[in-house]
mmCIF file of C-alpha atoms in Angstrom:
data_model
loop_
_atom_site.group_PDB
_atom_site.id
_atom_site.type_symbol
_atom_site.label_atom_id
_atom_site.label_comp_id
_atom_site.label_asym_id
_atom_site.label_seq_id
_atom_site.Cartn_x
_atom_site.Cartn_y
_atom_site.Cartn_z
ATOM 1 C CA MET A 184 -19.893 18.521 -10.627
ATOM 2 C CA SER A 185 -21.514 21.494 -9.005
ATOM 3 C CA ALA A 186 -18.947 24.605 -8.163
ATOM 4 C CA ASN A 187 -21.035 24.970 -4.912
ATOM 5 C CA ALA A 188 -20.467 21.487 -3.273
ATOM 6 C CA GLN A 189 -19.644 21.329 0.271
ATOM 7 C CA ASN A 190 -18.107 17.546 0.140
ATOM 8 C CA LEU A 191 -17.828 16.323 -3.368
ATOM 9 C CA SER A 192 -17.093 12.648 -3.464
ATOM 10 C CA PHE A 193 -16.307 9.852 -5.714
ATOM 11 C CA VAL A 194 -18.561 7.110 -5.177
ATOM 12 C CA LEU A 195 -18.632 3.509 -6.349
ATOM 13 C CA GLU A 196 -22.167 2.523 -6.711
ATOM 14 C CA GLY A 197 -21.902 -1.017 -8.320
ATOM 15 C CA ILE A 198 -19.468 -2.613 -10.847
ATOM 16 C CA HIS A 199 -18.057 0.117 -13.419
ATOM 17 C CA GLN A 200 -21.074 2.156 -11.966
ATOM 18 C CA VAL A 201 -19.606 5.659 -10.111
ATOM 19 C CA LYS A 202 -20.469 9.045 -9.889
ATOM 20 C CA PHE A 203 -19.418 12.385 -8.205
ATOM 21 C CA GLU A 204 -22.202 13.305 -4.905
ATOM 22 C CA ASP A 205 -21.839 15.994 -2.774
ATOM 23 C CA ARG A 206 -22.092 14.564 0.562
ATOM 24 C CA PRO A 207 -22.460 16.440 4.549
ATOM 25 C CA ILE A 208 -19.156 17.359 5.671
ATOM 26 C CA PRO A 209 -18.665 14.996 8.376
ATOM 27 C CA GLU A 210 -18.819 16.053 12.166
ATOM 28 C CA LEU A 211 -15.473 15.123 14.196
ATOM 29 C CA LYS A 212 -17.097 12.277 16.092
ATOM 30 C CA SER A 213 -14.414 12.700 19.418
ATOM 31 C CA PRO A 214 -12.585 15.688 20.958
ATOM 32 C CA HIS A 215 -9.300 13.619 19.604
ATOM 33 C CA ASP A 216 -10.093 14.063 15.820
ATOM 34 C CA VAL A 217 -9.462 16.051 13.013
ATOM 35 C CA LEU A 218 -11.241 17.322 9.853
ATOM 36 C CA VAL A 219 -8.821 17.012 6.847
ATOM 37 C CA ASN A 220 -9.249 18.762 3.464
ATOM 38 C CA VAL A 221 -7.732 16.040 1.486
ATOM 39 C CA LYS A 222 -5.644 17.216 -1.490
ATOM 40 C CA PHE A 223 -3.842 14.026 -3.122
ATOM 41 C CA THR A 224 -5.021 10.555 -3.481
ATOM 42 C CA GLY A 225 -3.549 7.583 -4.845
ATOM 43 C CA ILE A 226 -5.008 4.551 -6.800
ATOM 44 C CA CYS A 227 -4.394 1.224 -5.369
ATOM 45 C CA GLY A 228 -5.107 -1.920 -6.819
ATOM 46 C CA SER A 229 -7.741 -2.551 -4.011
ATOM 47 C CA ASP A 230 -9.834 0.598 -5.424
ATOM 48 C CA VAL A 231 -9.662 -0.843 -8.824
ATOM 49 C CA HIS A 232 -10.298 -4.462 -7.631
ATOM 50 C CA TYR A 233 -13.723 -2.900 -5.989
ATOM 51 C CA TRP A 234 -14.742 -0.976 -9.224
ATOM 52 C CA GLU A 235 -13.962 -3.640 -11.723
ATOM 53 C CA HIS A 236 -15.738 -6.426 -9.684
ATOM 54 C CA GLY A 237 -17.679 -4.961 -6.538
ATOM 55 C CA SER A 238 -15.839 -7.192 -4.076
ATOM 56 C CA ILE A 239 -12.691 -8.241 -2.509
ATOM 57 C CA GLY A 240 -13.178 -11.852 -1.083
ATOM 58 C CA GLN A 241 -15.749 -11.285 1.835
ATOM 59 C CA PHE A 242 -15.775 -7.762 1.787
ATOM 60 C CA VAL A 243 -18.501 -6.827 -0.760
ATOM 61 C CA VAL A 244 -19.903 -3.269 -1.896
ATOM 62 C CA LYS A 245 -23.498 -3.622 -1.034
ATOM 63 C CA GLU A 246 -24.220 0.178 -0.649
ATOM 64 C CA PRO A 247 -22.886 3.167 -2.663
ATOM 65 C CA MET A 248 -19.066 3.824 -0.731
ATOM 66 C CA VAL A 249 -16.728 6.643 -1.559
ATOM 67 C CA LEU A 250 -13.611 4.912 -2.778
ATOM 68 C CA GLY A 251 -9.695 5.869 -2.111
ATOM 69 C CA HIS A 252 -7.561 5.321 1.067
ATOM 70 C CA GLU A 253 -3.840 6.323 -0.189
ATOM 71 C CA SER A 254 -3.822 10.246 0.683
ATOM 72 C CA SER A 255 -2.720 13.668 2.075
ATOM 73 C CA GLY A 256 -4.142 16.496 3.145
ATOM 74 C CA VAL A 257 -4.669 19.720 4.991
ATOM 75 C CA ILE A 258 -5.838 20.429 8.338
ATOM 76 C CA SER A 259 -9.140 22.498 8.237
ATOM 77 C CA LYS A 260 -10.451 21.637 11.738
ATOM 78 C CA VAL A 261 -9.239 19.855 15.151
ATOM 79 C CA GLY A 262 -11.120 18.845 18.267
ATOM 80 C CA SER A 263 -10.919 20.233 21.886
ATOM 81 C CA ALA A 264 -8.254 17.763 22.689
ATOM 82 C CA VAL A 265 -6.298 17.723 19.715
ATOM 83 C CA THR A 266 -2.422 18.770 20.691
ATOM 84 C CA THR A 267 -0.226 17.594 18.320
ATOM 85 C CA LEU A 268 -1.599 19.297 14.956
ATOM 86 C CA LYS A 269 -3.312 22.602 14.346
ATOM 87 C CA VAL A 270 -5.154 24.031 11.361
ATOM 88 C CA GLY A 271 -2.770 24.292 7.827
ATOM 89 C CA ASP A 272 -0.859 21.496 9.108
ATOM 90 C CA HIS A 273 -0.163 19.490 5.576
ATOM 91 C CA VAL A 274 -0.276 15.195 7.107
ATOM 92 C CA ALA A 275 -0.233 12.133 5.632
ATOM 93 C CA MET A 276 -3.622 10.174 6.403
ATOM 94 C CA GLU A 277 -3.365 6.831 7.650
ATOM 95 C CA PRO A 278 -6.874 5.205 6.584
ATOM 96 C CA GLY A 279 -7.883 2.615 9.336
ATOM 97 C CA THR A 280 -8.903 3.541 12.530
ATOM 98 C CA PRO A 281 -9.029 0.551 14.707
ATOM 99 C CA CYS A 282 -11.067 -0.224 17.759
ATOM 100 C CA ARG A 283 -8.149 0.144 20.489
ATOM 101 C CA ARG A 284 -10.021 -2.317 22.980
ATOM 102 C CA CYS A 285 -9.699 -5.768 21.054
ATOM 103 C CA GLU A 286 -6.644 -8.360 22.007
ATOM 104 C CA PRO A 287 -4.585 -7.353 18.735
ATOM 105 C CA CYS A 288 -5.378 -3.669 19.852
ATOM 106 C CA LYS A 289 -4.512 -4.191 23.105
ATOM 107 C CA ALA A 290 -1.230 -6.698 22.111
ATOM 108 C CA GLY A 291 0.077 -3.749 19.920
ATOM 109 C CA LYS A 292 -0.691 -5.345 16.211
ATOM 110 C CA TYR A 293 -3.837 -2.620 15.837
ATOM 111 C CA ASN A 294 -3.630 -3.935 12.152
ATOM 112 C CA LEU A 295 -5.247 -7.061 12.966
ATOM 113 C CA CYS A 296 -8.275 -5.054 14.905
ATOM 114 C CA GLU A 297 -11.184 -7.241 14.513
ATOM 115 C CA ASN A 298 -13.278 -4.277 14.295
ATOM 116 C CA MET A 299 -10.992 -1.820 12.084
ATOM 117 C CA ALA A 300 -12.741 0.777 10.169
ATOM 118 C CA PHE A 301 -10.761 0.766 7.199
ATOM 119 C CA ALA A 302 -11.272 3.766 4.515
ATOM 120 C CA ALA A 303 -12.996 2.066 1.041
ATOM 121 C CA THR A 304 -13.322 -1.161 2.440
ATOM 122 C CA PRO A 305 -17.287 -1.627 2.791
ATOM 123 C CA PRO A 306 -18.984 -0.343 4.890
ATOM 124 C CA TYR A 307 -17.045 2.356 5.237
ATOM 125 C CA ASP A 308 -16.403 5.412 2.932
ATOM 126 C CA GLY A 309 -12.758 6.486 1.687
ATOM 127 C CA THR A 310 -11.055 9.499 1.113
ATOM 128 C CA LEU A 311 -11.747 10.451 -2.769
ATOM 129 C CA ALA A 312 -13.731 13.570 -1.399
ATOM 130 C CA ARG A 313 -12.740 16.724 0.050
ATOM 131 C CA TYR A 314 -12.953 16.309 3.614
ATOM 132 C CA TYR A 315 -12.316 13.211 5.604
ATOM 133 C CA VAL A 316 -12.070 12.728 9.377
ATOM 134 C CA LEU A 317 -9.698 10.886 11.163
ATOM 135 C CA PRO A 318 -8.065 10.587 15.007
ATOM 136 C CA GLU A 319 -5.143 13.012 15.167
ATOM 137 C CA ASP A 320 -2.587 10.146 16.010
ATOM 138 C CA PHE A 321 -3.457 8.948 12.295
ATOM 139 C CA CYS A 322 -2.442 12.016 10.865
ATOM 140 C CA TYR A 323 1.471 12.135 10.683
ATOM 141 C CA LYS A 324 2.902 16.094 10.301
ATOM 142 C CA LEU A 325 4.818 16.353 6.853
ATOM 143 C CA PRO A 326 8.231 18.129 7.364
ATOM 144 C CA GLY A 327 8.759 20.938 4.966
ATOM 145 C CA ASN A 328 11.013 18.826 2.327
ATOM 146 C CA ILE A 329 8.007 16.135 1.495
ATOM 147 C CA THR A 330 5.053 17.764 -0.652
ATOM 148 C CA LEU A 331 1.398 16.847 -0.203
ATOM 149 C CA GLN A 332 1.864 14.448 -3.309
ATOM 150 C CA GLU A 333 4.606 12.803 -1.905
ATOM 151 C CA GLY A 334 2.688 12.386 1.386
ATOM 152 C CA ALA A 335 -0.276 10.350 -0.797
ATOM 153 C CA VAL A 336 2.384 7.794 -0.930
ATOM 154 C CA MET A 337 3.177 6.981 2.410
ATOM 155 C CA GLU A 338 0.057 4.863 2.611
ATOM 156 C CA PRO A 339 1.933 1.876 0.055
ATOM 157 C CA LEU A 340 5.149 3.351 1.751
ATOM 158 C CA GLY A 341 4.134 2.367 5.142
ATOM 159 C CA VAL A 342 2.827 -1.135 3.285
ATOM 160 C CA ALA A 343 6.379 -1.698 2.031
ATOM 161 C CA VAL A 344 7.766 -0.643 5.540
ATOM 162 C CA HIS A 345 5.484 -3.637 7.329
ATOM 163 C CA ILE A 346 6.620 -6.014 5.098
ATOM 164 C CA VAL A 347 10.217 -5.438 5.612
ATOM 165 C CA LYS A 348 10.135 -5.134 9.122
ATOM 166 C CA GLN A 349 8.181 -8.620 9.091
ATOM 167 C CA ALA A 350 11.101 -9.921 7.152
ATOM 168 C CA ASN A 351 13.744 -8.589 9.780
ATOM 169 C CA VAL A 352 15.952 -7.389 7.052
ATOM 170 C CA SER A 353 19.663 -6.176 8.570
ATOM 171 C CA PRO A 354 22.624 -4.864 6.978
ATOM 172 C CA GLY A 355 24.506 -7.096 4.365
ATOM 173 C CA GLN A 356 21.481 -9.309 3.593
ATOM 174 C CA SER A 357 20.273 -10.427 0.316
ATOM 175 C CA VAL A 358 16.840 -9.971 -0.533
ATOM 176 C CA VAL A 359 14.540 -11.043 -3.439
ATOM 177 C CA VAL A 360 11.808 -9.075 -4.528
ATOM 178 C CA PHE A 361 8.536 -10.789 -6.362
ATOM 179 C CA GLY A 362 6.223 -8.026 -7.946
ATOM 180 C CA ALA A 363 7.937 -4.721 -9.446
ATOM 181 C CA GLY A 364 4.326 -2.464 -8.846
ATOM 182 C CA PRO A 365 4.339 0.058 -6.434
ATOM 183 C CA VAL A 366 4.748 -2.231 -3.199
ATOM 184 C CA GLY A 367 7.340 -4.428 -4.523
ATOM 185 C CA LEU A 368 9.425 -1.388 -5.875
ATOM 186 C CA LEU A 369 9.076 0.141 -2.106
ATOM 187 C CA CYS A 370 9.855 -2.841 -0.517
ATOM 188 C CA CYS A 371 13.447 -2.972 -2.785
ATOM 189 C CA THR A 372 13.842 0.858 -1.220
ATOM 190 C CA VAL A 373 13.291 -0.018 2.067
ATOM 191 C CA ALA A 374 15.061 -2.880 2.033
ATOM 192 C CA LYS A 375 18.341 -0.865 0.843
ATOM 193 C CA ALA A 376 17.545 1.566 3.438
ATOM 194 C CA PHE A 377 17.540 -1.507 5.731
ATOM 195 C CA GLY A 378 20.998 -2.174 4.819
ATOM 196 C CA ALA A 379 20.795 -5.381 2.010
ATOM 197 C CA SER A 380 23.441 -5.404 -0.247
ATOM 198 C CA LYS A 381 21.536 -7.442 -3.147
ATOM 199 C CA ILE A 382 18.217 -6.483 -4.048
ATOM 200 C CA ILE A 383 17.021 -8.682 -6.987
ATOM 201 C CA ALA A 384 13.396 -7.533 -7.954
ATOM 202 C CA VAL A 385 11.479 -10.347 -10.415
ATOM 203 C CA ASP A 386 8.570 -9.660 -12.655
ATOM 204 C CA ILE A 387 7.302 -10.420 -16.054
ATOM 205 C CA GLN A 388 6.813 -7.041 -17.477
ATOM 206 C CA LYS A 389 10.474 -5.761 -18.817
ATOM 207 C CA PRO A 390 9.543 -1.763 -18.305
ATOM 208 C CA ARG A 391 9.011 -2.598 -14.800
ATOM 209 C CA LEU A 392 12.439 -4.205 -14.419
ATOM 210 C CA GLU A 393 14.321 -1.112 -16.355
ATOM 211 C CA PHE A 394 12.650 0.841 -13.648
ATOM 212 C CA ALA A 395 12.885 -0.914 -10.832
ATOM 213 C CA ARG A 396 16.822 -1.260 -11.606
ATOM 214 C CA LYS A 397 17.453 2.174 -12.097
ATOM 215 C CA TYR A 398 15.206 2.815 -8.609
ATOM 216 C CA ALA A 399 16.181 0.682 -6.544
ATOM 217 C CA ALA A 400 17.121 -2.819 -7.271
ATOM 218 C CA THR A 401 20.790 -4.179 -7.662
ATOM 219 C CA ALA A 402 20.014 -6.965 -10.059
ATOM 220 C CA THR A 403 16.744 -7.756 -11.780
ATOM 221 C CA PHE A 404 14.973 -11.458 -13.141
ATOM 222 C CA GLU A 405 12.653 -11.739 -16.150
ATOM 223 C CA PRO A 406 11.101 -15.499 -15.054
ATOM 224 C CA ALA A 407 11.311 -18.108 -17.614
ATOM 225 C CA LYS A 408 8.165 -20.135 -18.601
ATOM 226 C CA ALA A 409 10.041 -23.004 -16.704
ATOM 227 C CA PRO A 410 9.265 -24.978 -13.155
ATOM 228 C CA ALA A 411 9.884 -22.846 -10.168
ATOM 229 C CA LEU A 412 12.718 -24.735 -8.934
ATOM 230 C CA GLU A 413 14.675 -24.027 -12.431
ATOM 231 C CA ASN A 414 13.576 -20.102 -11.926
ATOM 232 C CA ALA A 415 14.843 -20.397 -8.249
ATOM 233 C CA SER A 416 18.588 -22.164 -9.347
ATOM 234 C CA GLN A 417 18.615 -19.164 -12.211
ATOM 235 C CA ILE A 418 18.065 -16.562 -9.717
ATOM 236 C CA ILE A 419 20.777 -17.845 -7.518
ATOM 237 C CA LYS A 420 23.147 -18.949 -10.135
ATOM 238 C CA ASP A 421 23.098 -15.235 -11.362
ATOM 239 C CA ASN A 422 23.039 -13.401 -7.988
ATOM 240 C CA GLU A 423 26.000 -15.538 -6.525
ATOM 241 C CA LEU A 424 23.358 -16.345 -3.695
ATOM 242 C CA GLY A 425 25.058 -19.386 -2.304
ATOM 243 C CA SER A 426 22.518 -21.567 -0.981
ATOM 244 C CA GLY A 427 19.555 -19.148 -1.391
ATOM 245 C CA ALA A 428 18.600 -15.558 -0.707
ATOM 246 C CA ASP A 429 18.385 -14.279 3.133
ATOM 247 C CA VAL A 430 14.946 -12.982 2.286
ATOM 248 C CA VAL A 431 12.432 -13.328 -0.054
ATOM 249 C CA ILE A 432 9.458 -11.192 -0.499
ATOM 250 C CA ASP A 433 6.315 -11.796 -2.733
ATOM 251 C CA ALA A 434 4.451 -8.503 -3.513
ATOM 252 C CA SER A 435 2.667 -9.754 -6.553
ATOM 253 C CA GLY A 436 0.279 -12.503 -5.186
ATOM 254 C CA ALA A 437 1.312 -14.767 -7.899
ATOM 255 C CA GLU A 438 1.249 -18.762 -7.320
ATOM 256 C CA PRO A 439 4.532 -19.604 -9.541
ATOM 257 C CA SER A 440 6.400 -16.407 -7.842
ATOM 258 C CA ILE A 441 5.291 -17.931 -4.240
ATOM 259 C CA HIS A 442 6.696 -21.427 -5.383
ATOM 260 C CA THR A 443 9.941 -20.013 -6.680
ATOM 261 C CA GLY A 444 9.940 -17.581 -3.889
ATOM 262 C CA ILE A 445 9.647 -20.658 -1.800
ATOM 263 C CA HIS A 446 12.647 -22.661 -3.350
ATOM 264 C CA LEU A 447 14.682 -19.713 -3.705
ATOM 265 C CA VAL A 448 15.106 -19.170 0.193
ATOM 266 C CA ARG A 449 18.511 -20.517 1.919
ATOM 267 C CA PRO A 450 17.779 -22.850 4.881
ATOM 268 C CA GLY A 451 16.844 -20.777 7.706
ATOM 269 C CA GLY A 452 16.173 -17.645 5.888
ATOM 270 C CA THR A 453 12.596 -15.856 5.944
ATOM 271 C CA TYR A 454 9.909 -15.827 3.413
ATOM 272 C CA VAL A 455 7.147 -12.990 3.520
ATOM 273 C CA GLN A 456 3.928 -13.058 1.736
ATOM 274 C CA GLY A 457 2.880 -9.646 1.337
ATOM 275 C CA GLY A 458 1.210 -9.640 -2.385
ATOM 276 C CA MET A 459 -2.659 -11.104 -2.329
ATOM 277 C CA GLY A 460 -3.792 -13.387 -5.005
ATOM 278 C CA ARG A 461 -6.428 -16.242 -5.044
ATOM 279 C CA SER A 462 -7.617 -16.916 -1.756
ATOM 280 C CA GLU A 463 -6.307 -20.722 -1.716
ATOM 281 C CA ILE A 464 -3.313 -21.861 -3.821
ATOM 282 C CA THR A 465 -1.200 -25.360 -3.890
ATOM 283 C CA PHE A 466 2.279 -24.581 -1.652
ATOM 284 C CA PRO A 467 5.597 -26.097 -1.556
ATOM 285 C CA ILE A 468 5.291 -27.125 2.201
ATOM 286 C CA MET A 469 7.943 -29.630 1.740
ATOM 287 C CA ALA A 470 10.438 -27.094 0.892
ATOM 288 C CA ALA A 471 9.473 -25.024 3.730
ATOM 289 C CA CYS A 472 9.352 -27.631 6.055
ATOM 290 C CA THR A 473 12.755 -29.074 5.404
ATOM 291 C CA LYS A 474 14.837 -25.636 4.979
ATOM 292 C CA GLU A 475 13.118 -24.672 8.415
ATOM 293 C CA LEU A 476 12.169 -21.115 6.715
ATOM 294 C CA ASN A 477 9.968 -18.297 8.657
ATOM 295 C CA VAL A 478 7.096 -17.845 6.785
ATOM 296 C CA LYS A 479 5.367 -14.827 7.793
ATOM 297 C CA GLY A 480 2.269 -12.905 6.102
ATOM 298 C CA SER A 481 2.130 -9.082 6.252
ATOM 299 C CA PHE A 482 -1.074 -7.156 6.267
ATOM 300 C CA ARG A 483 -1.150 -3.428 5.972
ATOM 301 C CA TYR A 484 0.965 -1.352 8.795
ATOM 302 C CA GLY A 485 0.955 -1.244 12.316
ATOM 303 C CA SER A 486 2.637 0.966 15.143
ATOM 304 C CA GLY A 487 5.467 3.172 13.921
ATOM 305 C CA ASP A 488 5.128 1.961 10.248
ATOM 306 C CA TYR A 489 4.049 5.529 9.192
ATOM 307 C CA LYS A 490 6.284 7.039 11.211
ATOM 308 C CA LEU A 491 9.115 5.407 9.876
ATOM 309 C CA ALA A 492 7.883 5.943 6.116
ATOM 310 C CA VAL A 493 7.562 9.688 6.620
ATOM 311 C CA ASP A 494 11.441 9.703 8.518
ATOM 312 C CA LEU A 495 12.941 7.737 5.518
ATOM 313 C CA VAL A 496 11.730 10.238 2.770
ATOM 314 C CA ALA A 497 12.315 13.140 4.850
ATOM 315 C CA SER A 498 16.071 12.091 5.519
ATOM 316 C CA GLY A 499 16.350 11.059 2.068
ATOM 317 C CA LYS A 500 17.051 7.666 2.191
ATOM 318 C CA VAL A 501 13.940 6.680 0.406
ATOM 319 C CA ASN A 502 12.328 8.480 -2.563
ATOM 320 C CA VAL A 503 9.028 7.993 -3.594
ATOM 321 C CA LYS A 504 8.837 11.318 -6.114
ATOM 322 C CA GLU A 505 10.195 9.234 -8.881
ATOM 323 C CA LEU A 506 7.322 6.704 -8.366
ATOM 324 C CA ILE A 507 4.369 9.540 -9.176
ATOM 325 C CA THR A 508 3.965 8.977 -13.206
ATOM 326 C CA GLY A 509 0.762 11.055 -13.265
ATOM 327 C CA VAL A 510 -1.643 13.168 -11.392
ATOM 328 C CA VAL A 511 -5.310 13.938 -12.617
ATOM 329 C CA GLN A 512 -7.709 16.409 -11.487
ATOM 330 C CA PHE A 513 -10.780 15.307 -9.631
ATOM 331 C CA GLU A 514 -13.282 15.104 -12.569
ATOM 332 C CA ASP A 515 -11.146 12.756 -14.428
ATOM 333 C CA ALA A 516 -11.065 10.546 -11.432
ATOM 334 C CA GLU A 517 -12.690 7.262 -13.671
ATOM 335 C CA GLN A 518 -10.390 7.723 -16.288
ATOM 336 C CA ALA A 519 -7.528 7.847 -14.243
ATOM 337 C CA PHE A 520 -9.186 3.770 -12.942
ATOM 338 C CA LYS A 521 -8.969 3.034 -16.081
ATOM 339 C CA GLU A 522 -5.811 3.849 -17.054
ATOM 340 C CA VAL A 523 -4.623 2.109 -13.779
ATOM 341 C CA LYS A 524 -6.566 -0.947 -14.792
ATOM 342 C CA ALA A 525 -4.623 -0.969 -18.147
ATOM 343 C CA GLY A 526 -1.622 -0.988 -16.223
ATOM 344 C CA LYS A 527 -0.287 2.386 -17.278
ATOM 345 C CA GLY A 528 2.399 4.094 -14.815
ATOM 346 C CA ILE A 529 3.474 3.284 -11.787
ATOM 347 C CA LYS A 530 1.302 5.369 -9.317
ATOM 348 C CA THR A 531 -1.099 7.919 -10.160
ATOM 349 C CA LEU A 532 -2.306 10.623 -8.092
ATOM 350 C CA ILE A 533 -6.253 12.359 -8.233
ATOM 351 C CA ALA A 534 -6.183 16.098 -6.873
ATOM 352 C CA GLY A 535 -8.532 16.939 -4.248
ATOM 353 C CA VAL A 536 -10.885 19.670 -4.559
#
């Protein structure tokens, strides 16, 4: 790593092949763009998956690609038409820029944009670099009581906000969340902020369940190696859920969790799939039909989700600081990927250069 590097970047060349590379400082493409000096970047499961496998579904790394998309930073340059940000402002960075012209964009669902340029999704470079360019309206100014480290967690929190909004969680409801990784834990705390009275976290790892109970869950459940119906019945019995949970969120992508979740929702209740697993699974369609479930997908985040994420943290309704279990220097980025792959900690951040 050169001390004189202009825009040092952490680049994936192939499976388990990464390097540090000095790249040109990116230019502002529009008068509405800003240049951000990236200060902290969280490691997401998708980043690790690209590093481990070189692809996710149809997205294949064919050219060297900068990793990272969960970032915060400091504005270092603004375009001539920028009015809401100035040099020196601390911001959370929403890492996907939609085309703003396709039907989903015009319908207000820009997360479904047909031409989304999303950081660290081939062929687009990510944010693990000294500098990154975004439109001003995809940078969210952090109030004084939110640190830049917390700002980097706004991305997974935005995902959780979108999932909980998809579920229409309302005061007094019971919510069961499968998967106590970062997004699942954040779904628990957002559901709590939305007024849910019972929040049950489900996972197969005891330490994660212990953390979930301290963090935001009112109860936890470790599934037995038993049929999905049995685990669902046990969760209902243990938590006095009557005919089932009002809302079930899957943040694991694991097929047994999906099966259990569908059997766990009360008739007329809502099931939201947030976790991504195998592209095709068997699905308990009879239970979904006969209970007239509202079954929804959830993908990234949309209009208002990042803003609400920042507001929830600023108001004290959501604590993201507790999820940050490690911060490593930029030069140790590869080691951080190895530790996340090994399941160490909850949210690891890489400091900027």
